[in-house]
Structure formats: C-alpha cells, structure tokens
Amino acid sequence: MMKRLLQKLREDIRGFGFKQWFLIILNAALVLAAAASLAGLRMVAGTLESLTAAERFQGDGELRYAQIACYLPVGDGKTEDDIYTFHQSLESRLVEQSLKAAENGRLYLDAYCGTGKVTITGETGSASVEAVGVGGDFFYFHPLQLRSGSYIRSGDIMDDLVVLDEETAWRIFGGTDLTGMTVTINDKAFVVGGVVHREDDFASKRAYSGEGGIFLSFTALTRLLEDTRISCYEIVMPDPISGFAKGLVSDVFPVGNGDVVQNSGRYSPVSLLTVLKNFPGRSMRLNGVIYPYWENAARLTEDYAALLLLAAAVFLLIPLLFLITAVIRYVRWTYRFAKAKIPEKVEEAVEKHREERLEKKLENKAGGDGDG
C-alpha cells in the first residue's frame, strides 16, 4: 500500500500545473519567512547582557536560579535599612525551604540603586548629569564595558569613588584614562575609579537619553542628596519551582504600586504571548514608576520578540493549513483505496486458499487410487 501511495504522489507531482507550483513556492517562502522571524527572535532575546545574571550565577550548577527586578514608584522608594531587613527575612525563608549555600558560596546575589541630578566638575569643565547611587553587586547585573580603571564594589573601604561614563569623561576631562583623578560633585571631592562605555545594542541606544552620567555608592549619593531613595532592586536567587523566586520576593519585599518583573524566561513563548495580550496598554504607566533605561530597553526587546513570534505564527499558518489539507486528501485517498482493494485482496486470498485445499484434496485422492 505504501508503494502505491508513493506512486500516487509521484503521479500527482508530475501532473502539477502553474497553480500547484505557485502554491508550493508560496508555502516554501512562508516557511522561510517564519524561520527568519524565529531567528530574529532568538537574536533579539540575546541582545541584553543585563538579563543574563541568573545564567551566569548558576553556571554549571543543578539548582535553577531566577533574576527578579523590583521597580518602585516615585516617592515610595526604599532605604538601605529596608534592604538589610529584607535580607534577614529572605534568608530565613530560604532556610525554611532547605535551601542553603555551598561552603564559601553564596545563595543569592543582589543590587540596588537610586538616582538624582548632580553637578560634576573636572579639569576642563563641568556638567549636570544623572548620578546613579549603587549598592550590592550592581555591575554584576549591569556589566558595562570598562574603558579604564575598575567598578565600584560593595566591599570597597572608601565610598568616595566615582565611575564616569564616556560622555561625562570627555566633557569634564577630555579623555577616558582618568583613574585616580579628582572631581568635585556638588562641591564635594571624589576620586575617579573608572570610566565605562554604555551599551551598544539597538535597544539600549533607543532607551538611553545619551546624556552623561556617573555611578557612585548609594551611601555617597545620599550624602549629596539626602532625599534619595532606592528605586530599583535586583536579585538572583534560587527558583527550584517556576515562580518560587518571584512569589517570595513579592511577599517579602513589598513594592506597593510598583512592579516586580522576572527577567529569567522573559522571552519564553508564554511570556511573549502575555506581552501580545497586553500590547495595547503596555505604553501607559499609571502607577508612578519611572523605569531605568535598562528596563525600557528590555521592554523594547520584548515588544520586538513578541511581534516576531506573532509574525512566525502568521507565516506558518498557510503552510500548516496546506499541509493539513494535503494530509487529509491522501488519508481519504488511502481510505478509498483500501476500502476498494482490501476486499478484493481478501477474496483473492480466500479463493487461493480454497483452490489450494481443492488441489491438495485431488492430489490425495489421486495418490489413494494409485495405491489401490
């Protein structure tokens, strides 16, 4: 039967006219377009290194980790004391779940930041820039490329170090090799620890204003601007069951009208379908949260990825229907062929069996007469 089916398929192909070949070429083009859309989705999903902290922290370990970000409304930020209190509650809850760090290891990694406008002055000029006060392992989550020097680290003894971005470095010094140079920020002296290059990807370029900026410790920023509060908190922590990490952070680190976002799995089909579902209202912010540029960049890549997923699904729809139609057609042909041929084959087999029995009987009878 399979041989007859293949023969039928070859006969149909030989009989194709313009319409059939046009449909085949069209469907092939649509499949290629769908493949290109999925390839584009994969590229977009790998754009932002700031969303890969969980993968880097997990390494080759078996315990799964998730990267969570909390964004707080303007006027309802946190203090460093709130972070320390959260650490205590988090560690207690992790112990309850029998989750413990390996010897000399860490079970979670976190960072936080707040922002404010300051005036910075160097050898060749001054500028009004956005200062990002950072704490924890901020540059693990946001590994900006160093042009010179080093990052600010949570274990630094001195908190009068500042990291400049290239825009600011050129404006106030005319160069980037500035490690150890002195600047004044709001009339207070700081030492340049390093210079960083902002992200080059398309999303970050769209999301970032392009104006100069600096990074210093959150404690130092609160000395300059007393009203500064933490507006962004990020953590990489165990996620043994999907949703565990986000649920625990939401429970122990209340954000009020703010947002809790899971960056891990952000480009999964389920997450992107949710983005498509909420697409019309994604641009409206009604809860007082002002996203940092890296979250705006992430949301932009989400939008692109969701649209590429939708495009792939649309491109595959016609070939899928064409394939289903072809399969149904050949199933029906096979059924009719089987319905017509099987009884014939059965009848032939029965007739052949009857003839064999008759021949055998005649042979036996002939052999008995010969013996007599």
Short mmCIF file of C-alpha atoms in Angstrom, two decimals:
data_model
loop_
_atom_site.label_atom_id
_atom_site.label_comp_id
_atom_site.label_asym_id
_atom_site.label_seq_id
_atom_site.Cartn_x
_atom_site.Cartn_y
_atom_site.Cartn_z
CA MET A 1 0.00 0.00 0.00
CA MET A 2 2.86 2.38 0.82
CA LYS A 3 4.36 1.71 -2.60
CA ARG A 4 1.02 2.54 -4.24
CA LEU A 5 0.75 5.73 -2.14
CA LEU A 6 4.22 6.88 -3.23
CA GLN A 7 3.33 6.11 -6.81
CA LYS A 8 0.16 8.18 -6.44
CA LEU A 9 2.22 11.07 -5.00
CA ARG A 10 4.68 10.93 -7.93
CA GLU A 11 1.81 10.92 -10.39
CA ASP A 12 0.27 13.97 -8.72
CA ILE A 13 3.57 15.86 -8.80
CA ARG A 14 4.06 15.09 -12.50
CA GLY A 15 0.57 16.45 -13.10
CA PHE A 16 1.16 19.78 -11.30
CA GLY A 17 0.27 22.91 -13.23
CA PHE A 18 1.05 26.59 -12.61
CA LYS A 19 -1.39 26.87 -9.69
CA GLN A 20 0.07 23.91 -7.81
CA TRP A 21 3.68 25.03 -8.30
CA PHE A 22 2.76 28.58 -7.28
CA LEU A 23 1.23 27.27 -4.04
CA ILE A 24 4.31 25.15 -3.33
CA ILE A 25 6.69 28.08 -3.90
CA LEU A 26 4.48 30.38 -1.82
CA ASN A 27 4.38 27.92 1.07
CA ALA A 28 8.15 27.39 0.90
CA ALA A 29 8.67 31.17 1.02
CA LEU A 30 6.34 31.46 4.02
CA VAL A 31 8.20 28.70 5.86
CA LEU A 32 11.48 30.50 5.20
CA ALA A 33 9.94 33.76 6.43
CA ALA A 34 8.79 32.02 9.61
CA ALA A 35 12.29 30.58 10.13
CA ALA A 36 13.78 34.06 9.63
CA SER A 37 11.33 35.51 12.17
CA LEU A 38 12.28 32.87 14.75
CA ALA A 39 15.97 33.51 14.07
CA GLY A 40 15.34 37.22 14.59
CA LEU A 41 13.51 36.47 17.83
CA ARG A 42 16.49 34.48 19.05
CA MET A 43 18.84 37.35 18.23
CA VAL A 44 16.63 39.90 19.99
CA ALA A 45 16.35 37.64 23.04
CA GLY A 46 20.14 37.58 23.34
CA THR A 47 20.60 41.32 22.98
CA LEU A 48 20.79 42.46 26.62
CA GLU A 49 23.52 41.12 28.88
CA SER A 50 21.76 42.74 31.84
CA LEU A 51 19.15 39.96 31.65
CA THR A 52 21.66 37.10 31.92
CA ALA A 53 22.75 37.43 35.56
CA ALA A 54 20.89 34.26 36.62
CA GLU A 55 22.54 32.15 33.91
CA ARG A 56 25.98 33.48 34.78
CA PHE A 57 25.45 32.99 38.51
CA GLN A 58 24.08 29.45 38.11
CA GLY A 59 26.99 28.33 35.95
CA ASP A 60 27.11 24.52 35.77
CA GLY A 61 25.16 24.02 38.99
CA GLU A 62 22.00 21.93 39.06
CA LEU A 63 19.93 24.33 41.19
CA ARG A 64 17.93 26.66 38.97
CA TYR A 65 18.09 30.42 39.57
CA ALA A 66 15.87 33.31 38.56
CA GLN A 67 16.61 37.00 38.10
CA ILE A 68 13.99 39.30 39.62
CA ALA A 69 13.77 43.10 39.39
CA CYS A 70 11.64 45.40 41.56
CA TYR A 71 10.78 48.93 40.42
CA LEU A 72 9.36 51.30 43.00
CA PRO A 73 7.07 54.29 42.48
CA VAL A 74 8.40 57.83 42.75
CA GLY A 75 8.11 58.97 46.37
CA ASP A 76 7.78 55.42 47.71
CA GLY A 77 11.35 54.14 47.47
CA LYS A 78 13.34 52.05 49.92
CA THR A 79 16.32 52.73 52.16
CA GLU A 80 19.39 50.59 52.77
CA ASP A 81 17.89 49.61 56.13
CA ASP A 82 14.93 48.16 54.21
CA ILE A 83 17.41 46.11 52.15
CA TYR A 84 19.08 44.72 55.28
CA THR A 85 15.70 43.82 56.77
CA PHE A 86 14.76 42.09 53.51
CA HIS A 87 18.00 40.08 53.61
CA GLN A 88 17.12 38.73 57.05
CA SER A 89 13.59 37.77 56.02
CA LEU A 90 14.78 36.25 52.74
CA GLU A 91 17.48 34.13 54.36
CA SER A 92 15.00 32.89 56.96
CA ARG A 93 12.54 31.85 54.24
CA LEU A 94 15.27 30.13 52.22
CA VAL A 95 16.32 28.13 55.29
CA GLU A 96 12.69 27.07 55.75
CA GLN A 97 12.81 25.69 52.21
CA SER A 98 16.06 23.82 53.00
CA LEU A 99 17.96 25.99 50.52
CA LYS A 100 21.48 26.59 51.73
CA ALA A 101 24.58 27.97 50.07
CA ALA A 102 27.55 25.74 49.38
CA GLU A 103 30.59 26.16 51.63
CA ASN A 104 32.21 29.54 50.97
CA GLY A 105 29.49 30.18 48.40
CA ARG A 106 26.51 32.49 48.10
CA LEU A 107 22.89 31.50 47.69
CA TYR A 108 21.80 34.79 46.17
CA LEU A 109 23.23 37.95 44.66
CA ASP A 110 21.54 41.35 44.70
CA ALA A 111 21.96 45.00 43.81
CA TYR A 112 20.04 48.24 44.22
CA CYS A 113 20.21 51.82 43.03
CA GLY A 114 18.69 55.27 43.28
CA THR A 115 19.18 58.30 41.06
CA GLY A 116 19.46 62.05 41.26
CA LYS A 117 20.79 65.07 39.37
CA VAL A 118 24.20 66.44 40.41
CA THR A 119 26.81 68.81 39.10
CA ILE A 120 30.27 67.34 38.47
CA THR A 121 33.39 69.37 37.77
CA GLY A 122 36.72 68.23 36.34
CA GLU A 123 39.86 69.79 34.85
CA THR A 124 38.29 71.03 31.63
CA GLY A 125 34.68 71.74 32.55
CA SER A 126 31.56 70.84 34.49
CA ALA A 127 28.26 69.21 33.65
CA SER A 128 24.86 68.50 35.15
CA VAL A 129 24.46 64.72 34.99
CA GLU A 130 22.32 61.90 36.33
CA ALA A 131 24.04 60.18 39.23
CA VAL A 132 23.21 56.53 39.90
CA GLY A 133 23.86 55.58 43.50
CA VAL A 134 24.55 51.84 43.53
CA GLY A 135 24.78 49.15 46.18
CA GLY A 136 25.39 45.43 46.28
CA ASP A 137 26.76 43.87 43.09
CA PHE A 138 25.31 46.40 40.69
CA PHE A 139 27.95 45.91 37.99
CA TYR A 140 27.40 42.14 38.01
CA PHE A 141 23.85 42.82 36.82
CA HIS A 142 25.00 45.63 34.52
CA PRO A 143 28.49 44.72 33.27
CA LEU A 144 29.22 47.93 31.40
CA GLN A 145 32.45 47.80 29.43
CA LEU A 146 35.36 49.41 31.27
CA ARG A 147 37.45 51.90 29.30
CA SER A 148 39.81 52.36 32.25
CA GLY A 149 40.02 51.66 35.98
CA SER A 150 37.54 49.42 37.77
CA TYR A 151 33.97 49.25 39.01
CA ILE A 152 32.64 50.32 42.38
CA ARG A 153 32.24 47.25 44.59
CA SER A 154 30.16 46.71 47.70
CA GLY A 155 33.27 45.75 49.69
CA ASP A 156 35.21 48.95 48.92
CA ILE A 157 36.58 50.56 52.08
CA MET A 158 36.28 54.05 50.61
CA ASP A 159 32.95 55.31 49.34
CA ASP A 160 34.30 58.43 47.66
CA LEU A 161 34.96 56.65 44.37
CA VAL A 162 33.02 57.55 41.25
CA VAL A 163 32.73 55.84 37.87
CA LEU A 164 32.14 58.11 34.88
CA ASP A 165 30.62 57.18 31.58
CA GLU A 166 32.50 58.23 28.44
CA GLU A 167 30.23 61.18 27.69
CA THR A 168 30.93 62.73 31.08
CA ALA A 169 34.64 61.85 30.97
CA TRP A 170 35.12 63.69 27.67
CA ARG A 171 33.07 66.68 28.81
CA ILE A 172 34.94 67.35 32.05
CA PHE A 173 38.41 65.94 31.25
CA GLY A 174 38.70 65.49 27.51
CA GLY A 175 39.71 61.82 27.79
CA THR A 176 38.96 58.45 29.37
CA ASP A 177 42.18 57.36 31.12
CA LEU A 178 41.29 59.10 34.36
CA THR A 179 41.84 56.61 37.18
CA GLY A 180 42.92 58.44 40.35
CA MET A 181 41.91 61.90 39.07
CA THR A 182 39.92 64.13 41.39
CA VAL A 183 36.49 65.59 40.63
CA THR A 184 34.01 67.58 42.66
CA ILE A 185 30.38 66.56 42.82
CA ASN A 186 28.08 69.16 44.33
CA ASP A 187 31.24 70.78 45.71
CA LYS A 188 32.46 67.56 47.42
CA ALA A 189 35.67 65.82 46.35
CA PHE A 190 35.60 62.36 44.77
CA VAL A 191 38.20 60.15 43.12
CA VAL A 192 37.65 58.66 39.66
CA GLY A 193 37.70 54.88 39.98
CA GLY A 194 37.00 54.12 36.34
CA VAL A 195 35.32 55.05 33.06
CA VAL A 196 32.69 52.88 31.40
CA HIS A 197 31.22 52.61 27.93
CA ARG A 198 27.43 52.46 27.66
CA GLU A 199 25.77 49.53 25.89
CA ASP A 200 25.96 49.48 22.08
CA ASP A 201 22.86 47.37 21.39
CA PHE A 202 19.94 48.90 19.49
CA ALA A 203 17.53 48.74 22.44
CA SER A 204 19.79 50.47 24.97
CA LYS A 205 20.64 53.18 22.45
CA ARG A 206 16.94 53.81 21.98
CA ALA A 207 16.18 53.73 25.71
CA TYR A 208 19.11 55.78 26.98
CA SER A 209 18.95 59.54 26.60
CA GLY A 210 22.60 59.77 25.59
CA GLU A 211 23.35 62.41 28.23
CA GLY A 212 26.31 61.96 30.51
CA GLY A 213 26.04 60.05 33.76
CA ILE A 214 28.05 58.83 36.72
CA PHE A 215 27.95 55.95 39.21
CA LEU A 216 28.84 56.22 42.87
CA SER A 217 27.92 54.35 46.03
CA PHE A 218 24.35 54.77 47.22
CA THR A 219 25.64 55.92 50.61
CA ALA A 220 27.68 58.65 48.95
CA LEU A 221 24.71 59.78 46.87
CA THR A 222 22.54 60.09 49.98
CA ARG A 223 25.21 62.39 51.47
CA LEU A 224 24.90 64.59 48.40
CA LEU A 225 21.12 64.32 48.05
CA GLU A 226 19.52 63.41 51.37
CA ASP A 227 16.11 62.58 49.91
CA THR A 228 17.46 59.90 47.56
CA ARG A 229 15.64 56.58 47.80
CA ILE A 230 16.17 53.19 46.23
CA SER A 231 14.01 52.96 43.12
CA CYS A 232 15.34 49.71 41.64
CA TYR A 233 16.22 46.45 43.39
CA GLU A 234 17.52 43.34 41.58
CA ILE A 235 18.25 39.85 42.82
CA VAL A 236 19.38 36.47 41.53
CA MET A 237 18.12 33.71 43.79
CA PRO A 238 17.11 30.03 43.73
CA ASP A 239 13.99 29.15 41.78
CA PRO A 240 13.54 25.41 42.35
CA ILE A 241 9.91 25.62 41.23
CA SER A 242 8.85 28.02 38.48
CA GLY A 243 7.52 31.20 40.08
CA PHE A 244 9.01 30.48 43.52
CA ALA A 245 11.56 33.32 43.39
CA LYS A 246 9.16 35.96 42.12
CA GLY A 247 6.49 34.93 44.62
CA LEU A 248 8.91 35.05 47.55
CA VAL A 249 10.30 38.46 46.57
CA SER A 250 6.79 39.85 46.09
CA ASP A 251 5.84 38.56 49.53
CA VAL A 252 8.91 39.67 51.50
CA PHE A 253 9.84 42.83 49.58
CA PRO A 254 6.57 44.78 49.19
CA VAL A 255 6.66 47.34 46.39
CA GLY A 256 3.23 48.92 46.83
CA ASN A 257 2.10 50.13 43.43
CA GLY A 258 5.45 49.21 41.93
CA ASP A 259 6.34 46.38 39.58
CA VAL A 260 8.02 43.03 40.19
CA VAL A 261 9.47 41.63 36.97
CA GLN A 262 11.01 38.23 36.32
CA ASN A 263 13.81 38.70 33.82
CA SER A 264 14.58 34.99 33.55
CA GLY A 265 12.43 33.40 30.85
CA ARG A 266 11.36 36.81 29.66
CA TYR A 267 11.38 35.65 26.04
CA SER A 268 9.63 32.32 26.52
CA PRO A 269 6.57 31.73 24.28
CA VAL A 270 4.21 32.00 27.26
CA SER A 271 5.74 35.32 28.37
CA LEU A 272 5.65 36.73 24.85
CA LEU A 273 2.02 35.70 24.41
CA THR A 274 1.26 37.66 27.60
CA VAL A 275 3.08 40.66 26.08
CA LEU A 276 0.91 40.38 22.94
CA LYS A 277 -2.22 40.12 25.07
CA ASN A 278 -1.34 43.31 26.96
CA PHE A 279 0.23 45.09 23.98
CA PRO A 280 -2.32 47.93 23.61
CA GLY A 281 -1.77 49.20 27.18
CA ARG A 282 1.95 48.50 27.67
CA SER A 283 2.99 52.07 26.93
CA MET A 284 0.77 53.52 29.69
CA ARG A 285 2.31 53.87 33.16
CA LEU A 286 -0.30 54.69 35.79
CA ASN A 287 1.45 53.55 38.98
CA GLY A 288 4.10 56.26 39.30
CA VAL A 289 7.02 54.00 38.32
CA ILE A 290 9.74 55.52 36.15
CA TYR A 291 11.75 52.69 34.64
CA PRO A 292 15.53 52.97 34.34
CA TYR A 293 16.81 52.83 30.80
CA TRP A 294 17.82 49.16 31.06
CA GLU A 295 14.23 48.14 31.84
CA ASN A 296 12.90 50.29 28.99
CA ALA A 297 15.42 48.56 26.74
CA ALA A 298 14.22 45.17 27.98
CA ARG A 299 10.59 46.10 27.31
CA LEU A 300 11.52 47.24 23.80
CA THR A 301 13.21 43.92 23.04
CA GLU A 302 10.15 42.14 24.49
CA ASP A 303 7.92 44.04 22.07
CA TYR A 304 10.14 43.13 19.13
CA ALA A 305 10.34 39.49 20.22
CA ALA A 306 6.56 39.26 20.68
CA LEU A 307 5.93 40.73 17.21
CA LEU A 308 8.46 38.35 15.67
CA LEU A 309 6.72 35.42 17.37
CA LEU A 310 3.39 36.63 16.00
CA ALA A 311 4.90 37.02 12.52
CA ALA A 312 6.30 33.48 12.64
CA ALA A 313 2.90 32.12 13.65
CA VAL A 314 1.14 34.03 10.85
CA PHE A 315 3.71 32.94 8.25
CA LEU A 316 3.30 29.30 9.30
CA LEU A 317 -0.50 29.39 9.26
CA ILE A 318 -0.97 28.99 5.48
CA PRO A 319 1.67 26.23 5.07
CA LEU A 320 0.15 24.42 8.04
CA LEU A 321 -3.33 24.59 6.51
CA PHE A 322 -1.88 23.49 3.17
CA LEU A 323 -0.15 20.55 4.85
CA ILE A 324 -3.27 19.56 6.76
CA THR A 325 -5.32 19.72 3.55
CA ALA A 326 -2.77 17.56 1.72
CA VAL A 327 -2.66 15.03 4.54
CA ILE A 328 -6.46 14.83 4.69
CA ARG A 329 -6.59 14.39 0.93
CA TYR A 330 -4.12 11.49 0.96
CA VAL A 331 -5.74 9.92 4.01
CA ARG A 332 -9.07 9.97 2.21
CA TRP A 333 -7.47 8.54 -0.95
CA THR A 334 -5.77 5.84 1.12
CA TYR A 335 -9.07 5.03 2.81
CA ARG A 336 -10.92 4.73 -0.50
CA PHE A 337 -8.07 2.73 -2.00
CA ALA A 338 -8.02 0.41 1.00
CA LYS A 339 -11.79 0.11 1.03
CA ALA A 340 -11.77 -0.96 -2.62
CA LYS A 341 -8.68 -3.12 -2.63
CA ILE A 342 -8.77 -4.88 0.72
CA PRO A 343 -11.99 -6.83 0.00
CA GLU A 344 -10.53 -7.82 -3.37
CA LYS A 345 -7.31 -8.97 -1.72
CA VAL A 346 -9.26 -10.85 0.94
CA GLU A 347 -11.44 -12.51 -1.69
CA GLU A 348 -8.38 -13.41 -3.74
CA ALA A 349 -6.69 -14.88 -0.66
CA VAL A 350 -9.81 -16.88 0.22
CA GLU A 351 -10.17 -18.12 -3.36
CA LYS A 352 -6.48 -19.03 -3.49
CA HIS A 353 -6.77 -20.89 -0.20
CA ARG A 354 -9.85 -22.73 -1.49
CA GLU A 355 -8.04 -23.70 -4.68
CA GLU A 356 -5.04 -24.94 -2.71
CA ARG A 357 -7.26 -27.07 -0.50
CA LEU A 358 -9.04 -28.46 -3.57
CA GLU A 359 -5.75 -29.25 -5.31
CA LYS A 360 -4.44 -30.93 -2.19
CA LYS A 361 -7.62 -33.00 -1.91
CA LEU A 362 -7.36 -34.06 -5.56
CA GLU A 363 -3.70 -34.98 -5.09
CA ASN A 364 -4.55 -37.08 -2.04
CA LYS A 365 -7.38 -38.78 -3.92
CA ALA A 366 -5.14 -39.48 -6.91
CA GLY A 367 -2.49 -40.95 -4.61
CA GLY A 368 -5.09 -43.26 -2.95
CA ASP A 369 -6.31 -44.60 -6.31
CA GLY A 370 -2.75 -45.35 -7.33
CA ASP A 371 -2.18 -47.42 -4.21
CA GLY A 372 -5.31 -49.47 -4.91
#
